[in-house]
Tab-separated table of N, CA and C and ligand atoms in Angstrom:
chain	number	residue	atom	x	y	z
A	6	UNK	N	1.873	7.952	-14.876
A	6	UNK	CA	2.492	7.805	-13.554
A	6	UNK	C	2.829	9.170	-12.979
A	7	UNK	N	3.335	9.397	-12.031
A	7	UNK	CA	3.741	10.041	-10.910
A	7	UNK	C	5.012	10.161	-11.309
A	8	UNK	N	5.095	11.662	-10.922
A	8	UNK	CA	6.831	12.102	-11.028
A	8	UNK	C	7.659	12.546	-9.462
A	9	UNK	N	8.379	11.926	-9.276
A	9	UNK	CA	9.207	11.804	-8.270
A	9	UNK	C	10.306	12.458	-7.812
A	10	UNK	N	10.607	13.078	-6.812
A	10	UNK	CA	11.907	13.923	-6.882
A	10	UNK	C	13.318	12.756	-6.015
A	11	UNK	N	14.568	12.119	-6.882
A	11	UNK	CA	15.628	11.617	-6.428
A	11	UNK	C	16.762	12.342	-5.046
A	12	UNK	N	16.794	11.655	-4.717
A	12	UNK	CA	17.893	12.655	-3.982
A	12	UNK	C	19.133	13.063	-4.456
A	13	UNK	N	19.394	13.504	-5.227
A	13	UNK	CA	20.382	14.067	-6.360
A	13	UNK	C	19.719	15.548	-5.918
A	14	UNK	N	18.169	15.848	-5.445
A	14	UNK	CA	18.082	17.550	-5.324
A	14	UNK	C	18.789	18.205	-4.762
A	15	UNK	N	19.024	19.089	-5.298
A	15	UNK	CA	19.942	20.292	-4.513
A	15	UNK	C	19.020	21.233	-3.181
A	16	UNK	N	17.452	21.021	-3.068
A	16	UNK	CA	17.203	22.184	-2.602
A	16	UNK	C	17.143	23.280	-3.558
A	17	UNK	N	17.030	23.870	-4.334
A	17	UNK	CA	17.230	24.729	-5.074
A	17	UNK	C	15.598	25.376	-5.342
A	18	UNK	N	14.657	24.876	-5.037
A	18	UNK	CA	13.410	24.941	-5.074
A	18	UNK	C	12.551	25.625	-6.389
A	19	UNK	N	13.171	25.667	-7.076
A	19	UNK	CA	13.118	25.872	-8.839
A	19	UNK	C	11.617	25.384	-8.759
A	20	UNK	N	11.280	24.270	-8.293
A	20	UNK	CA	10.261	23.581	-9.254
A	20	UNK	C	8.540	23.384	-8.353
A	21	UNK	N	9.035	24.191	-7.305
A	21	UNK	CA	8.000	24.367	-6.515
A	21	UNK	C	6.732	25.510	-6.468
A	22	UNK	N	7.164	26.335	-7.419
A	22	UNK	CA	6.125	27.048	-8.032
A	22	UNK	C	5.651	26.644	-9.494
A	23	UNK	N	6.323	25.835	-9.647
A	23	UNK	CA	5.814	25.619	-11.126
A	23	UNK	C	4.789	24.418	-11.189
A	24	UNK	N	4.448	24.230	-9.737
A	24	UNK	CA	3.882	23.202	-10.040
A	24	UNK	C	2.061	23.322	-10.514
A	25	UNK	N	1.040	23.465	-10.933
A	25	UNK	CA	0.349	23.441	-11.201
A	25	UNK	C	-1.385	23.200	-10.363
A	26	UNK	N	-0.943	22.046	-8.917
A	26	UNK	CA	-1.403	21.207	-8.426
A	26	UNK	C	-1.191	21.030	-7.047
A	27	UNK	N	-0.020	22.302	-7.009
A	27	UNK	CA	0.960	22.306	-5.595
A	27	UNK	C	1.122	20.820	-4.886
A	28	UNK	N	1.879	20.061	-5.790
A	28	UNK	CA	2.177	18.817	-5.416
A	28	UNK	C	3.518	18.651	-5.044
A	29	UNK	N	4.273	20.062	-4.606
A	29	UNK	CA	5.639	20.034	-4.672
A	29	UNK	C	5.951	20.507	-3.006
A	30	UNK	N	6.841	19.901	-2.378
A	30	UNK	CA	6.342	20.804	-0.985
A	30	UNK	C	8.244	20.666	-0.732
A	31	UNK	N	8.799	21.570	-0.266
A	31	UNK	CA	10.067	21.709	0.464
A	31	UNK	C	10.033	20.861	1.630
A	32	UNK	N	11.424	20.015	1.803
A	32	UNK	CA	11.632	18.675	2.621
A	32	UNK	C	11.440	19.393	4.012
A	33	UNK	N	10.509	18.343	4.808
A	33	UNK	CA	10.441	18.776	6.226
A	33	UNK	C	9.157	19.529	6.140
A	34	UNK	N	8.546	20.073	5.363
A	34	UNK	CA	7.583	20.898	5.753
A	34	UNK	C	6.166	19.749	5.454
A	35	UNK	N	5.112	20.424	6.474
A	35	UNK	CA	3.808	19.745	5.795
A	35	UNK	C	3.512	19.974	4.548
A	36	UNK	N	2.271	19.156	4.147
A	36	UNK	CA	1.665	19.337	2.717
A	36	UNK	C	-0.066	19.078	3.474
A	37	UNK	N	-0.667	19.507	2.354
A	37	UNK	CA	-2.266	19.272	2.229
A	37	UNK	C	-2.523	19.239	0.749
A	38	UNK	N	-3.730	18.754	0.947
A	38	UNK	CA	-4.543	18.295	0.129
A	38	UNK	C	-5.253	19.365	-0.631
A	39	UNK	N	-5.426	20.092	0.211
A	39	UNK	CA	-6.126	21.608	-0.270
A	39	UNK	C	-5.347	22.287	-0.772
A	40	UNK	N	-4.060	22.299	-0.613
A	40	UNK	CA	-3.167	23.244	-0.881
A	40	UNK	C	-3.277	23.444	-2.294
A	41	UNK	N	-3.521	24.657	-3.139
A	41	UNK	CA	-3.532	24.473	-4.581
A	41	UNK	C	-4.671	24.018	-5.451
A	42	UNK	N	-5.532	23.312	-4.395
A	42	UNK	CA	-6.637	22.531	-4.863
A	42	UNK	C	-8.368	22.945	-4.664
A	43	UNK	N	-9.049	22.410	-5.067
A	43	UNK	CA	-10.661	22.821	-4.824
A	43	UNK	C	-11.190	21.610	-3.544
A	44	UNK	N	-10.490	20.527	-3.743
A	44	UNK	CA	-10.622	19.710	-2.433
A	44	UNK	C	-10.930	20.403	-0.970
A	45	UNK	N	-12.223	19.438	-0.135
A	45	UNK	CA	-12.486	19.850	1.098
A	45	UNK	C	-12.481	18.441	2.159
A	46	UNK	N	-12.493	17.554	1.353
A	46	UNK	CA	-12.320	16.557	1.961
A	46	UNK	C	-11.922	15.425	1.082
A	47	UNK	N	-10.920	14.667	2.395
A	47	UNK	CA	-10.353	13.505	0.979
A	47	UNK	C	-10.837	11.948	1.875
A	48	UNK	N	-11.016	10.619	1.020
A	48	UNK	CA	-11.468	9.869	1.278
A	48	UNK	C	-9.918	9.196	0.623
A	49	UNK	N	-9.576	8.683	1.903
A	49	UNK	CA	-8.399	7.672	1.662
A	49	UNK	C	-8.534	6.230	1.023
A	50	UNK	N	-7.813	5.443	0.647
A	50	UNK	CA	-7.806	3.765	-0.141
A	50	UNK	C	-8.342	3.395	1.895
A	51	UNK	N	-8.014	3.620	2.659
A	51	UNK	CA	-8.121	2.384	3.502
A	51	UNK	C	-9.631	3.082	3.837
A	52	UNK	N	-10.652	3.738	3.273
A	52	UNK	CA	-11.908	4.620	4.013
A	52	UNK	C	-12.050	5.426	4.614
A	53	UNK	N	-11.032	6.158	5.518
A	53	UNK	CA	-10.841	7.236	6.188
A	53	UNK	C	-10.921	8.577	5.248
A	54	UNK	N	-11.580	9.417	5.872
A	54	UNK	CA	-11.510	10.614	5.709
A	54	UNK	C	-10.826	11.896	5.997
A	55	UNK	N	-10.429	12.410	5.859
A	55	UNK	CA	-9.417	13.869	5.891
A	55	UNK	C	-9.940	15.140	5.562
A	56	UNK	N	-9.614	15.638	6.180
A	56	UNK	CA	-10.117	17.533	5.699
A	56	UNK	C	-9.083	18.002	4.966
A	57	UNK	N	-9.365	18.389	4.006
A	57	UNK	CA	-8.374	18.603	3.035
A	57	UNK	C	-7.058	19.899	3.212
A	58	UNK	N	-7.534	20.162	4.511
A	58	UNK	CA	-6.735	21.385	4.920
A	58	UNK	C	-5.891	21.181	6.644
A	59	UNK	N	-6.179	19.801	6.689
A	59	UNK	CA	-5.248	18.991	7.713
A	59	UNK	C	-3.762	19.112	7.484
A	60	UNK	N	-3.017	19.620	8.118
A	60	UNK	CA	-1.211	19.285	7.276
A	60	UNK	C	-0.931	17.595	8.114
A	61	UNK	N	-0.298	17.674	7.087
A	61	UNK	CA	-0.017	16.332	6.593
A	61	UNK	C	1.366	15.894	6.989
A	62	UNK	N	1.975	15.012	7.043
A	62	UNK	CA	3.611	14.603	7.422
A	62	UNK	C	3.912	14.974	6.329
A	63	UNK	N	5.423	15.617	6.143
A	63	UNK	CA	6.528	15.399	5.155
A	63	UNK	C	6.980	14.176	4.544
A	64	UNK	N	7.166	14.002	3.832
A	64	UNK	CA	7.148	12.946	2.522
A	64	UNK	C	8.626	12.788	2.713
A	65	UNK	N	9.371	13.828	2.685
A	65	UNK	CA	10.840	13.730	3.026
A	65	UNK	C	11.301	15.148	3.719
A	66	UNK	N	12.686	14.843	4.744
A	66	UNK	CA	12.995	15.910	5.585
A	66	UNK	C	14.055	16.145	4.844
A	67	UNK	N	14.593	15.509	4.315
A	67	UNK	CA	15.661	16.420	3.211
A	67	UNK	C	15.998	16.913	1.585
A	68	UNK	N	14.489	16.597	1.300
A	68	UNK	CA	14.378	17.259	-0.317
A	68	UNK	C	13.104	17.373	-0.230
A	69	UNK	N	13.095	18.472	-1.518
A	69	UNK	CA	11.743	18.854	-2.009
A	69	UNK	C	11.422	17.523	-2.145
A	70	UNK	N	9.807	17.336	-2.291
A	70	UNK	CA	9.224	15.990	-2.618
A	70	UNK	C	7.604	15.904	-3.263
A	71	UNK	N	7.135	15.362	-4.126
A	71	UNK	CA	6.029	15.109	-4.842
A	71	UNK	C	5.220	14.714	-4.098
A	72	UNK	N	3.924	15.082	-3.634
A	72	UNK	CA	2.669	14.282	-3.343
A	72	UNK	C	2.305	13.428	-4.135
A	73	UNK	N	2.139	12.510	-4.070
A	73	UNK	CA	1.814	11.279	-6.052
A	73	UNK	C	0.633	11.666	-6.080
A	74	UNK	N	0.175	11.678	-4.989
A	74	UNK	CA	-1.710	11.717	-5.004
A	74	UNK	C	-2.285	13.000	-5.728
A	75	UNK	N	-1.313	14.063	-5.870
A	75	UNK	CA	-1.647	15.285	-6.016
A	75	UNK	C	-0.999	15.381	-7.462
A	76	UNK	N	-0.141	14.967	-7.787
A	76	UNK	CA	0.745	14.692	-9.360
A	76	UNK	C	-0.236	14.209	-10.371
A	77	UNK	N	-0.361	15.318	-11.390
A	77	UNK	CA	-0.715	14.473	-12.737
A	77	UNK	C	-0.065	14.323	-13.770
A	78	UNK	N	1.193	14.677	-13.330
A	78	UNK	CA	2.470	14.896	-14.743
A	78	UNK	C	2.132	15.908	-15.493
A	79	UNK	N	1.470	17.069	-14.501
A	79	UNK	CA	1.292	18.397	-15.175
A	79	UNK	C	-0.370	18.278	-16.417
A	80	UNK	N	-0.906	16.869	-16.514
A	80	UNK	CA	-2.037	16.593	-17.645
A	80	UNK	C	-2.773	17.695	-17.488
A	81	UNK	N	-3.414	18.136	-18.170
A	81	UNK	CA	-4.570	19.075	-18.343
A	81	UNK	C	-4.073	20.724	-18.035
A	82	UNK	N	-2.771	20.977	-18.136
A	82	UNK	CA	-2.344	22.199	-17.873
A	82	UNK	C	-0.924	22.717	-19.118
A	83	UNK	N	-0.130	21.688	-19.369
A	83	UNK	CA	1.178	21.854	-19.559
A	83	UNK	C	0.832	20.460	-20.607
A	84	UNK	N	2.057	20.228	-21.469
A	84	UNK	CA	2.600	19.865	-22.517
A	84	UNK	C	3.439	18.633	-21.809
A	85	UNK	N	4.152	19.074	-20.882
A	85	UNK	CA	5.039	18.207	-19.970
A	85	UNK	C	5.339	18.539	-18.928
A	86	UNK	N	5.738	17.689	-17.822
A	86	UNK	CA	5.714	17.592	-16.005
A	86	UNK	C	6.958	18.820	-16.188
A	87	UNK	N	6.064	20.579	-15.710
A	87	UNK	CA	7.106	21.276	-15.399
A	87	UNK	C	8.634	21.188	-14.430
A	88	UNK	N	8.357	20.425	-13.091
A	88	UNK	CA	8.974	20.137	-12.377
A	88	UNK	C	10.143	19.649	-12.915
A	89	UNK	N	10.032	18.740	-13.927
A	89	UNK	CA	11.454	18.339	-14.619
A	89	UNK	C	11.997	19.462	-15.739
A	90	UNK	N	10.839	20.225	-16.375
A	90	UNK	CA	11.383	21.232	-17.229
A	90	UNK	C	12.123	21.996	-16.712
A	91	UNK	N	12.072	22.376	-15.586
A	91	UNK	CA	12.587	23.635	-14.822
A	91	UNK	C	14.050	22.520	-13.694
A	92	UNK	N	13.819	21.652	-13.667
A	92	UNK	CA	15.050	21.003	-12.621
A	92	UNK	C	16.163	21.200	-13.228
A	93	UNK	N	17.719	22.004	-12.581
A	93	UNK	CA	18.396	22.020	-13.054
A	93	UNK	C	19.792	20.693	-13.097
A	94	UNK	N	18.827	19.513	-12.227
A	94	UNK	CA	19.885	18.582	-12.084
A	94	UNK	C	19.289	17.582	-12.899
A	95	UNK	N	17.995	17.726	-13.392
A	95	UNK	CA	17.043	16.395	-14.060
A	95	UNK	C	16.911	15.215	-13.034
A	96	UNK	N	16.636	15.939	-11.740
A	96	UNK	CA	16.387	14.531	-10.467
A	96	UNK	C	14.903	14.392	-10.257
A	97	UNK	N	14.030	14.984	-11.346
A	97	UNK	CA	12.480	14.663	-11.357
A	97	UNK	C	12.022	13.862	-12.314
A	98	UNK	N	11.533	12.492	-11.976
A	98	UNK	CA	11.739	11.605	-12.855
A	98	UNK	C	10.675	10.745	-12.804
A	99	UNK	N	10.136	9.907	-13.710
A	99	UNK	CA	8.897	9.121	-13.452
A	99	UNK	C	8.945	8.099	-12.033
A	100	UNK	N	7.714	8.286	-11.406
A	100	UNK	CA	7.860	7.057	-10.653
A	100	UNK	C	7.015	5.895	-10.462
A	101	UNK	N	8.426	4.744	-10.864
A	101	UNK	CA	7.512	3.365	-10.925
A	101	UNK	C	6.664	2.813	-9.904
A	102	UNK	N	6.253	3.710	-9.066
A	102	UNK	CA	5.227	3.145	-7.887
A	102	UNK	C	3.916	3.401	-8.348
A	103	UNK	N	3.546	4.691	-9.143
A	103	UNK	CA	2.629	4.917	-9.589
A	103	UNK	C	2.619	5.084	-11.061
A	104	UNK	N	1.524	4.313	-11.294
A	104	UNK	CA	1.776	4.090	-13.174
A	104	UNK	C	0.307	4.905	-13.183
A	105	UNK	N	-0.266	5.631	-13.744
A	105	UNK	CA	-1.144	5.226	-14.102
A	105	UNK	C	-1.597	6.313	-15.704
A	106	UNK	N	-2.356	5.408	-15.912
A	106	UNK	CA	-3.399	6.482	-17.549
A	106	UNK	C	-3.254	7.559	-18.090
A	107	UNK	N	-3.599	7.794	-19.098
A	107	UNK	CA	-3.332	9.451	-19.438
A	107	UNK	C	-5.027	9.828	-18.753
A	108	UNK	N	-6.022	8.727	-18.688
A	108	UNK	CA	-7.385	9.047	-18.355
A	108	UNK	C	-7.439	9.386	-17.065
A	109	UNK	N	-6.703	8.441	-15.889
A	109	UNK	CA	-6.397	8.420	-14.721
A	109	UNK	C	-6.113	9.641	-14.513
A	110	UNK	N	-4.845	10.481	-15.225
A	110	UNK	CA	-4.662	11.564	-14.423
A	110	UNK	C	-5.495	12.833	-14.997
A	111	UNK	N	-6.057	12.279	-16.166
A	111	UNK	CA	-7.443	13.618	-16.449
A	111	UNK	C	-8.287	14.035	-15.218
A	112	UNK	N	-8.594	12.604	-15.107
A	112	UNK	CA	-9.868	12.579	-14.111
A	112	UNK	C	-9.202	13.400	-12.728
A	113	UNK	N	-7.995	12.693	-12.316
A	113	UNK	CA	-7.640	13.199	-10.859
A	113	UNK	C	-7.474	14.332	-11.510
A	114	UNK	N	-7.035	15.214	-11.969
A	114	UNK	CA	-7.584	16.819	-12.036
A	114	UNK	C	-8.329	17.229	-12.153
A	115	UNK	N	-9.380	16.603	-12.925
A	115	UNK	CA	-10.811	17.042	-12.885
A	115	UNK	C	-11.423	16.928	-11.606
A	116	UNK	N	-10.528	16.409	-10.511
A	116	UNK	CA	-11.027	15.815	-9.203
A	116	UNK	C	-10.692	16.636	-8.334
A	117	UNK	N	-9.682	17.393	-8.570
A	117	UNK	CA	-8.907	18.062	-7.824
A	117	UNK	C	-9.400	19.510	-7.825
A	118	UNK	N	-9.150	19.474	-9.114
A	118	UNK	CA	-9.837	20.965	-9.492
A	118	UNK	C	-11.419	21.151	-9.326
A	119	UNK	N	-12.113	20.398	-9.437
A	119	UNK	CA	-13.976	20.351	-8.998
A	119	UNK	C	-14.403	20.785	-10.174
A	120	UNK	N	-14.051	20.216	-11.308
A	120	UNK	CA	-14.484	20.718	-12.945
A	120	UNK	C	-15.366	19.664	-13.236
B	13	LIG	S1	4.736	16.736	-12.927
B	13	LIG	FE1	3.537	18.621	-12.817
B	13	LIG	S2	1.876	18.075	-11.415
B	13	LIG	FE2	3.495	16.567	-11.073
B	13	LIG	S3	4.737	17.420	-9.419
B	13	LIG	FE3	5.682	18.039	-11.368
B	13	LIG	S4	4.857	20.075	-11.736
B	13	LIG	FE4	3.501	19.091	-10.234
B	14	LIG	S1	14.166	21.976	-9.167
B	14	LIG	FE1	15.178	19.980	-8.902
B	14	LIG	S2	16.951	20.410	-7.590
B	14	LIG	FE2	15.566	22.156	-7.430
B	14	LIG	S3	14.286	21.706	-5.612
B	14	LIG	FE3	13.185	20.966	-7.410
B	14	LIG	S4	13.776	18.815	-7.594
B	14	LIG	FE4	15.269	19.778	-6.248
């Protein structure tokens, strides 16, 4: 699954370089797809397409916040989801919206990254 940031964050932005995948974006600001990534274009669940270097809405305007789509719980880089290693409040936490595989999130890095 997907790791999630609670609103317990301070802002403190600790965990936004550590991310691997740049799946971490400061509240209020855009995100992309490209950001961090080998992606040039993304193909959404509903068929639509995206340029991977489109900014994107904020996820949240008042905390740092996870892209899920972009989250692999750190797989194929790290031992464990830095974002929580480095949080000094422990408000990065699994999220039950997205479950998925240890294969699932191989692949989405292998997807991400163009390996
Ligand atoms: S678990 Fe890893 S990949 Fe996911 S947001 Fe945290 S640092 Fe990024
Ligand atoms: S390290 Fe924790 S408290 Fe700091 S910005 Fe990230 S989620 Fe928020």
């Amino acid at each position: 699954m997907a790791i999630m940031i609670t609103d317990e964050c301070i802002n403190c932005g600790a965990c936004e370089p550590e991310c691997p995948n740049t799946a971490i974006y400061e509240g209020g600001m855009e995100w992309t797809w490209g950001g961090g990534t080998e992606l040039t274009e993304v193909e959404l669940e509903d068929g639509s397409v995206v340029e991977a270097n489109e900014p994107q809405e904020p996820v949240s305007d008042e905390f740092y916040y996870i892209v899920s789509g972009k989250c692999t719980e750190c797989m194929g880089f790290h031992e464990e989801p830095q974002c929580a290693a480095v949080c000094p409040v422990d408000c990065c936490v699994d999220d039950p919206d997205y479950r998925e595989s240890e294969d699932e999130l191989l692949a989405k890095k292998s997807w991400m990254h163009n390996e």
